[in-house]
Amino acid sequence: MLDTKWKGKSVVVLRHPLINPVAFGALLQYLYTGRLDIGVEHVSDCERLAKQCQLWDLLDDLEAKCEKVSEFVASKPGTCVKVLTIEPPPADPRLRADMALLADCALPSELRGDLGELPFPCPDGFSSCPDICFRVADSSFLCYKAFFCGRSDYFRALLDDHFQESEEPAASGDPPVVTLHDISPDIFIHVLYYVYSDHTELVEREDFVEAVREEAAAVAARQETDSIPLVDDIRFHVASTVQTYSAIEEAQQRLRALEDLLVSIGLDC
């Protein structure tokens, strides 16, 4: 619809009487977060809308949840369920995979490498409607400002605050262009996938060591015990991802590996 009937529109008005605003709001919640909260009186509206939008996973989840709720209510006379909630299990990769598709779209064609064709059908002239272009070396990454601002204080400052002057004039209809210096396209790809999907492959050890050394050298008059922002960010990320007891040991192993690496290159931070 966005590529045909609604193409080029900044506002789309949905007037069909069967489109319930509450159900549509729940649908948006699901698309962005993988979670859905809906009052039981609106479940049928939500199922109808999910079917119309061909969200088959959501439709299956709704039907399964309704069945469980019915069984629970039947076994507990007098119980009243007012809200139905769908939340994917922690290990469910669907939302991460969906968000990673946005990173796939952002990759310049010359850097796709083994990615090949995008993993969903794209008609000719398909546009994912990006609103910011990051130019890294000679490559242009078409991205979404909201993701980068929401996930990174650095990018928020770059795009919203006093770094606005770094933007380049854009051609009519094209997103504004921001040039990023002192970073290679290969490294930016890791950043890109992490911003969208909270996941990235580890960079090669040699590249990581070089990045740490460069950041350490950039700290003015650095003393032996001064912190290095990149290292601080990694420590914070490793600690913040621990949500279960089983994840504690894995986080500790990662932190030990980081400390061993720092010692091996003569950095105490």
mmCIF file of C-alpha atoms in Angstrom:
data_model
loop_
_atom_site.group_PDB
_atom_site.id
_atom_site.type_symbol
_atom_site.label_atom_id
_atom_site.label_comp_id
_atom_site.label_asym_id
_atom_site.label_seq_id
_atom_site.Cartn_x
_atom_site.Cartn_y
_atom_site.Cartn_z
ATOM 1 C CA MET A 1 0.000 0.000 0.000
ATOM 2 C CA LEU A 2 2.816 2.401 0.869
ATOM 3 C CA ASP A 3 4.475 1.637 -2.440
ATOM 4 C CA THR A 4 1.295 1.937 -4.521
ATOM 5 C CA LYS A 5 -1.940 3.583 -3.373
ATOM 6 C CA TRP A 6 -0.333 5.574 -0.539
ATOM 7 C CA LYS A 7 2.956 6.281 -2.298
ATOM 8 C CA GLY A 8 4.241 9.820 -1.644
ATOM 9 C CA LYS A 9 1.600 10.604 0.981
ATOM 10 C CA SER A 10 2.690 12.060 4.300
ATOM 11 C CA VAL A 11 -0.747 11.452 5.851
ATOM 12 C CA VAL A 12 -2.913 8.378 5.282
ATOM 13 C CA VAL A 13 -6.544 8.499 6.453
ATOM 14 C CA LEU A 14 -8.135 5.126 7.230
ATOM 15 C CA ARG A 15 -11.899 5.559 7.166
ATOM 16 C CA HIS A 16 -13.115 1.969 6.964
ATOM 17 C CA PRO A 17 -15.618 1.376 9.786
ATOM 18 C CA LEU A 18 -14.065 -2.001 10.601
ATOM 19 C CA ILE A 19 -10.680 -0.445 11.414
ATOM 20 C CA ASN A 20 -10.829 0.099 15.150
ATOM 21 C CA PRO A 21 -8.351 2.772 16.401
ATOM 22 C CA VAL A 22 -7.587 0.748 19.550
ATOM 23 C CA ALA A 23 -6.815 -2.367 17.504
ATOM 24 C CA PHE A 24 -4.709 -0.334 15.068
ATOM 25 C CA GLY A 25 -2.727 1.125 17.981
ATOM 26 C CA ALA A 26 -2.088 -2.365 19.314
ATOM 27 C CA LEU A 27 -0.972 -3.430 15.851
ATOM 28 C CA LEU A 28 1.579 -0.602 15.766
ATOM 29 C CA GLN A 29 2.819 -1.629 19.204
ATOM 30 C CA TYR A 30 3.372 -5.149 17.893
ATOM 31 C CA LEU A 31 5.168 -3.995 14.737
ATOM 32 C CA TYR A 32 7.641 -1.875 16.694
ATOM 33 C CA THR A 33 8.176 -3.971 19.826
ATOM 34 C CA GLY A 34 6.959 -7.523 19.230
ATOM 35 C CA ARG A 35 4.549 -7.098 22.164
ATOM 36 C CA LEU A 36 0.801 -6.531 22.067
ATOM 37 C CA ASP A 37 -1.633 -5.494 24.804
ATOM 38 C CA ILE A 38 -5.305 -5.441 23.871
ATOM 39 C CA GLY A 39 -8.556 -5.375 25.791
ATOM 40 C CA VAL A 40 -10.522 -8.571 25.303
ATOM 41 C CA GLU A 41 -13.399 -6.605 23.780
ATOM 42 C CA HIS A 42 -11.098 -5.544 20.921
ATOM 43 C CA VAL A 43 -9.457 -8.920 20.230
ATOM 44 C CA SER A 44 -11.749 -9.750 17.300
ATOM 45 C CA ASP A 45 -11.011 -6.333 15.755
ATOM 46 C CA CYS A 46 -7.293 -6.988 16.179
ATOM 47 C CA GLU A 47 -7.560 -10.448 14.597
ATOM 48 C CA ARG A 48 -9.446 -9.009 11.627
ATOM 49 C CA LEU A 49 -6.825 -6.300 11.146
ATOM 50 C CA ALA A 50 -3.931 -8.759 11.487
ATOM 51 C CA LYS A 51 -5.512 -10.927 8.780
ATOM 52 C CA GLN A 52 -6.051 -7.932 6.502
ATOM 53 C CA CYS A 53 -2.408 -6.869 6.948
ATOM 54 C CA GLN A 54 -1.197 -10.461 6.437
ATOM 55 C CA LEU A 55 0.519 -10.591 9.819
ATOM 56 C CA TRP A 56 0.232 -14.348 10.061
ATOM 57 C CA ASP A 57 2.557 -14.758 13.061
ATOM 58 C CA LEU A 58 0.475 -12.282 15.041
ATOM 59 C CA LEU A 59 -2.746 -13.994 14.004
ATOM 60 C CA ASP A 60 -1.395 -17.374 15.141
ATOM 61 C CA ASP A 61 -0.231 -15.878 18.451
ATOM 62 C CA LEU A 62 -3.617 -14.247 19.047
ATOM 63 C CA GLU A 63 -5.508 -17.467 18.382
ATOM 64 C CA ALA A 64 -3.187 -19.473 20.641
ATOM 65 C CA LYS A 65 -3.441 -16.889 23.422
ATOM 66 C CA CYS A 66 -7.241 -16.755 23.211
ATOM 67 C CA GLU A 67 -7.371 -20.539 23.511
ATOM 68 C CA LYS A 68 -5.150 -20.475 26.622
ATOM 69 C CA VAL A 69 -7.220 -17.718 28.197
ATOM 70 C CA SER A 70 -10.445 -19.654 27.524
ATOM 71 C CA GLU A 71 -8.993 -22.776 29.138
ATOM 72 C CA PHE A 72 -7.800 -20.767 32.138
ATOM 73 C CA VAL A 73 -11.169 -19.051 32.658
ATOM 74 C CA ALA A 74 -12.982 -22.386 32.345
ATOM 75 C CA SER A 75 -10.772 -23.868 35.053
ATOM 76 C CA LYS A 76 -11.184 -20.872 37.386
ATOM 77 C CA PRO A 77 -14.897 -20.050 37.697
ATOM 78 C CA GLY A 78 -15.498 -16.386 38.441
ATOM 79 C CA THR A 79 -12.211 -15.257 36.884
ATOM 80 C CA CYS A 80 -12.434 -12.179 34.664
ATOM 81 C CA VAL A 81 -9.687 -11.508 32.102
ATOM 82 C CA LYS A 82 -9.771 -7.928 30.830
ATOM 83 C CA VAL A 83 -6.501 -7.589 28.879
ATOM 84 C CA LEU A 84 -4.817 -10.052 26.545
ATOM 85 C CA THR A 85 -1.041 -9.734 26.276
ATOM 86 C CA ILE A 86 1.258 -11.260 23.688
ATOM 87 C CA GLU A 87 4.965 -11.099 24.379
ATOM 88 C CA PRO A 88 7.569 -13.137 22.505
ATOM 89 C CA PRO A 89 9.887 -15.325 24.591
ATOM 90 C CA PRO A 90 13.329 -13.800 25.289
ATOM 91 C CA ALA A 91 15.027 -16.075 22.761
ATOM 92 C CA ASP A 92 12.546 -15.294 19.974
ATOM 93 C CA PRO A 93 14.650 -13.956 17.062
ATOM 94 C CA ARG A 94 11.768 -12.626 14.945
ATOM 95 C CA LEU A 95 11.844 -8.967 15.995
ATOM 96 C CA ARG A 96 15.627 -8.804 15.779
ATOM 97 C CA ALA A 97 15.524 -10.356 12.317
ATOM 98 C CA ASP A 98 12.838 -7.917 11.187
ATOM 99 C CA MET A 99 14.838 -4.922 12.385
ATOM 100 C CA ALA A 100 17.986 -6.285 10.776
ATOM 101 C CA LEU A 101 16.163 -6.057 7.438
ATOM 102 C CA LEU A 102 16.347 -2.270 7.818
ATOM 103 C CA ALA A 103 20.115 -2.565 8.084
ATOM 104 C CA ASP A 104 20.103 -4.758 4.977
ATOM 105 C CA CYS A 105 18.236 -1.983 3.147
ATOM 106 C CA ALA A 106 20.752 0.620 4.325
ATOM 107 C CA LEU A 107 23.776 -1.193 2.906
ATOM 108 C CA PRO A 108 25.148 0.354 -0.302
ATOM 109 C CA SER A 109 24.963 -2.133 -3.159
ATOM 110 C CA GLU A 110 28.753 -2.213 -3.490
ATOM 111 C CA LEU A 111 29.096 -3.408 0.127
ATOM 112 C CA ARG A 112 26.435 -6.124 0.143
ATOM 113 C CA GLY A 113 29.044 -8.795 -0.527
ATOM 114 C CA ASP A 114 27.619 -12.206 0.328
ATOM 115 C CA LEU A 115 24.275 -10.737 1.366
ATOM 116 C CA GLY A 116 23.013 -10.925 -2.191
ATOM 117 C CA GLU A 117 19.352 -10.234 -2.746
ATOM 118 C CA LEU A 118 17.346 -8.743 0.103
ATOM 119 C CA PRO A 119 15.426 -11.431 2.004
ATOM 120 C CA PHE A 120 12.017 -10.072 1.057
ATOM 121 C CA PRO A 121 10.456 -9.257 -2.329
ATOM 122 C CA CYS A 122 11.206 -5.748 -3.517
ATOM 123 C CA PRO A 123 9.447 -4.272 -6.542
ATOM 124 C CA ASP A 124 11.396 -2.068 -8.910
ATOM 125 C CA GLY A 125 12.023 1.342 -7.434
ATOM 126 C CA PHE A 126 11.308 0.113 -3.891
ATOM 127 C CA SER A 127 12.274 2.641 -1.211
ATOM 128 C CA SER A 128 12.318 1.914 2.505
ATOM 129 C CA CYS A 129 11.741 5.673 3.046
ATOM 130 C CA PRO A 130 15.011 6.533 4.866
ATOM 131 C CA ASP A 131 15.327 10.018 6.346
ATOM 132 C CA ILE A 132 19.100 10.358 6.856
ATOM 133 C CA CYS A 133 22.123 9.431 4.744
ATOM 134 C CA PHE A 134 25.462 8.677 6.396
ATOM 135 C CA ARG A 135 28.386 9.081 4.013
ATOM 136 C CA VAL A 136 31.343 6.958 5.066
ATOM 137 C CA ALA A 137 34.327 7.244 2.743
ATOM 138 C CA ASP A 138 32.762 6.819 -0.705
ATOM 139 C CA SER A 139 29.762 4.816 0.494
ATOM 140 C CA SER A 140 26.284 6.120 1.336
ATOM 141 C CA PHE A 141 24.118 4.395 3.960
ATOM 142 C CA LEU A 142 20.410 5.280 3.840
ATOM 143 C CA CYS A 143 19.172 5.061 7.432
ATOM 144 C CA TYR A 144 16.528 6.141 9.924
ATOM 145 C CA LYS A 145 17.252 9.058 12.237
ATOM 146 C CA ALA A 146 14.935 7.840 15.007
ATOM 147 C CA PHE A 147 16.938 4.622 15.498
ATOM 148 C CA PHE A 148 20.310 6.337 15.704
ATOM 149 C CA CYS A 149 19.075 9.144 17.973
ATOM 150 C CA GLY A 150 17.225 6.752 20.243
ATOM 151 C CA ARG A 151 20.118 4.301 20.569
ATOM 152 C CA SER A 152 23.127 6.607 20.823
ATOM 153 C CA ASP A 153 23.847 9.861 22.645
ATOM 154 C CA TYR A 154 26.620 10.518 20.132
ATOM 155 C CA PHE A 155 24.320 10.277 17.129
ATOM 156 C CA ARG A 156 21.624 12.269 18.921
ATOM 157 C CA ALA A 157 24.108 15.108 19.415
ATOM 158 C CA LEU A 158 25.355 14.718 15.853
ATOM 159 C CA LEU A 159 21.902 14.855 14.310
ATOM 160 C CA ASP A 160 19.869 17.035 16.663
ATOM 161 C CA ASP A 161 22.172 19.374 18.532
ATOM 162 C CA HIS A 162 25.239 21.458 17.845
ATOM 163 C CA PHE A 163 26.630 19.245 15.084
ATOM 164 C CA GLN A 164 23.907 20.204 12.633
ATOM 165 C CA GLU A 165 26.469 22.101 10.584
ATOM 166 C CA SER A 166 27.961 18.768 9.532
ATOM 167 C CA GLU A 167 24.991 18.160 7.271
ATOM 168 C CA GLU A 168 25.464 18.571 3.545
ATOM 169 C CA PRO A 169 22.839 20.043 1.244
ATOM 170 C CA ALA A 170 20.640 17.292 -0.139
ATOM 171 C CA ALA A 171 19.167 17.067 -3.596
ATOM 172 C CA SER A 172 15.467 17.711 -3.805
ATOM 173 C CA GLY A 173 13.558 14.803 -2.283
ATOM 174 C CA ASP A 174 16.682 13.112 -0.928
ATOM 175 C CA PRO A 175 17.423 12.738 2.813
ATOM 176 C CA PRO A 176 20.055 15.049 4.354
ATOM 177 C CA VAL A 177 23.633 13.792 4.184
ATOM 178 C CA VAL A 178 25.978 13.585 7.178
ATOM 179 C CA THR A 179 29.613 12.673 6.545
ATOM 180 C CA LEU A 180 31.316 10.538 9.187
ATOM 181 C CA HIS A 181 35.074 10.892 9.394
ATOM 182 C CA ASP A 182 37.742 8.572 10.797
ATOM 183 C CA ILE A 183 35.682 5.407 10.405
ATOM 184 C CA SER A 184 35.739 2.780 7.685
ATOM 185 C CA PRO A 185 32.622 1.448 5.937
ATOM 186 C CA ASP A 186 33.358 -2.034 7.302
ATOM 187 C CA ILE A 187 33.304 -0.794 10.904
ATOM 188 C CA PHE A 188 30.195 1.333 10.303
ATOM 189 C CA ILE A 189 28.375 -1.788 9.106
ATOM 190 C CA HIS A 190 28.919 -3.316 12.564
ATOM 191 C CA VAL A 191 27.504 -0.149 14.143
ATOM 192 C CA LEU A 192 24.561 -0.197 11.724
ATOM 193 C CA TYR A 193 23.502 -3.741 12.565
ATOM 194 C CA TYR A 194 23.920 -3.162 16.289
ATOM 195 C CA VAL A 195 21.749 -0.014 16.180
ATOM 196 C CA TYR A 196 18.906 -1.834 14.427
ATOM 197 C CA SER A 197 19.070 -5.339 15.884
ATOM 198 C CA ASP A 198 21.099 -5.064 19.135
ATOM 199 C CA HIS A 199 23.448 -7.639 17.672
ATOM 200 C CA THR A 200 26.641 -7.671 15.658
ATOM 201 C CA GLU A 201 29.521 -10.040 14.920
ATOM 202 C CA LEU A 202 32.694 -9.310 16.801
ATOM 203 C CA VAL A 203 35.255 -7.418 14.687
ATOM 204 C CA GLU A 204 38.616 -8.987 14.014
ATOM 205 C CA ARG A 205 40.992 -8.796 16.994
ATOM 206 C CA GLU A 206 43.549 -6.721 15.093
ATOM 207 C CA ASP A 207 40.921 -4.145 14.068
ATOM 208 C CA PHE A 208 39.598 -3.934 17.612
ATOM 209 C CA VAL A 209 43.082 -3.484 19.102
ATOM 210 C CA GLU A 210 43.795 -0.696 16.648
ATOM 211 C CA ALA A 211 40.494 1.022 17.474
ATOM 212 C CA VAL A 212 41.268 0.893 21.232
ATOM 213 C CA ARG A 213 44.763 2.270 20.693
ATOM 214 C CA GLU A 214 43.468 5.115 18.533
ATOM 215 C CA GLU A 215 40.862 6.053 21.131
ATOM 216 C CA ALA A 216 43.427 5.883 23.935
ATOM 217 C CA ALA A 217 45.737 8.184 21.971
ATOM 218 C CA ALA A 218 42.869 10.616 21.406
ATOM 219 C CA VAL A 219 42.368 11.181 25.148
ATOM 220 C CA ALA A 220 44.290 14.389 25.789
ATOM 221 C CA ALA A 221 47.196 14.003 28.245
ATOM 222 C CA ARG A 222 46.009 10.539 29.124
ATOM 223 C CA GLN A 223 47.378 9.112 32.350
ATOM 224 C CA GLU A 224 47.856 5.380 32.830
ATOM 225 C CA THR A 225 44.604 4.951 34.752
ATOM 226 C CA ASP A 226 42.416 7.264 32.633
ATOM 227 C CA SER A 227 39.424 5.542 31.108
ATOM 228 C CA ILE A 228 38.962 4.996 27.392
ATOM 229 C CA PRO A 229 35.410 5.784 26.182
ATOM 230 C CA LEU A 230 35.239 2.789 23.818
ATOM 231 C CA VAL A 231 36.268 0.408 26.598
ATOM 232 C CA ASP A 232 33.809 2.015 29.028
ATOM 233 C CA ASP A 233 31.011 1.625 26.473
ATOM 234 C CA ILE A 234 31.812 -2.069 25.975
ATOM 235 C CA ARG A 235 31.851 -2.722 29.718
ATOM 236 C CA PHE A 236 28.526 -0.949 30.108
ATOM 237 C CA HIS A 237 26.969 -2.879 27.230
ATOM 238 C CA VAL A 238 28.153 -6.262 28.512
ATOM 239 C CA ALA A 239 26.792 -5.501 31.988
ATOM 240 C CA SER A 240 23.483 -4.099 30.714
ATOM 241 C CA THR A 241 22.683 -7.204 28.659
ATOM 242 C CA VAL A 242 22.676 -9.466 31.730
ATOM 243 C CA GLN A 243 19.025 -10.267 32.448
ATOM 244 C CA THR A 244 19.201 -13.835 33.736
ATOM 245 C CA TYR A 245 21.426 -15.766 36.115
ATOM 246 C CA SER A 246 22.708 -17.939 33.263
ATOM 247 C CA ALA A 247 23.942 -14.829 31.440
ATOM 248 C CA ILE A 248 26.164 -13.725 34.340
ATOM 249 C CA GLU A 249 28.920 -16.233 33.596
ATOM 250 C CA GLU A 250 28.967 -15.357 29.896
ATOM 251 C CA ALA A 251 29.239 -11.642 30.742
ATOM 252 C CA GLN A 252 32.074 -12.326 33.182
ATOM 253 C CA GLN A 253 33.927 -14.297 30.505
ATOM 254 C CA ARG A 254 33.591 -11.398 28.064
ATOM 255 C CA LEU A 255 34.840 -8.896 30.625
ATOM 256 C CA ARG A 256 37.814 -11.131 31.497
ATOM 257 C CA ALA A 257 38.662 -11.433 27.794
ATOM 258 C CA LEU A 258 38.534 -7.646 27.489
ATOM 259 C CA GLU A 259 40.812 -7.144 30.503
ATOM 260 C CA ASP A 260 43.290 -9.731 29.196
ATOM 261 C CA LEU A 261 43.384 -7.972 25.850
ATOM 262 C CA LEU A 262 44.024 -4.580 27.456
ATOM 263 C CA VAL A 263 46.859 -5.999 29.545
ATOM 264 C CA SER A 264 48.383 -7.653 26.474
ATOM 265 C CA ILE A 265 48.615 -4.308 24.655
ATOM 266 C CA GLY A 266 49.865 -2.393 27.688
ATOM 267 C CA LEU A 267 46.738 -0.435 28.563
ATOM 268 C CA ASP A 268 45.527 -0.228 32.158
ATOM 269 C CA CYS A 269 42.070 1.338 32.174
#
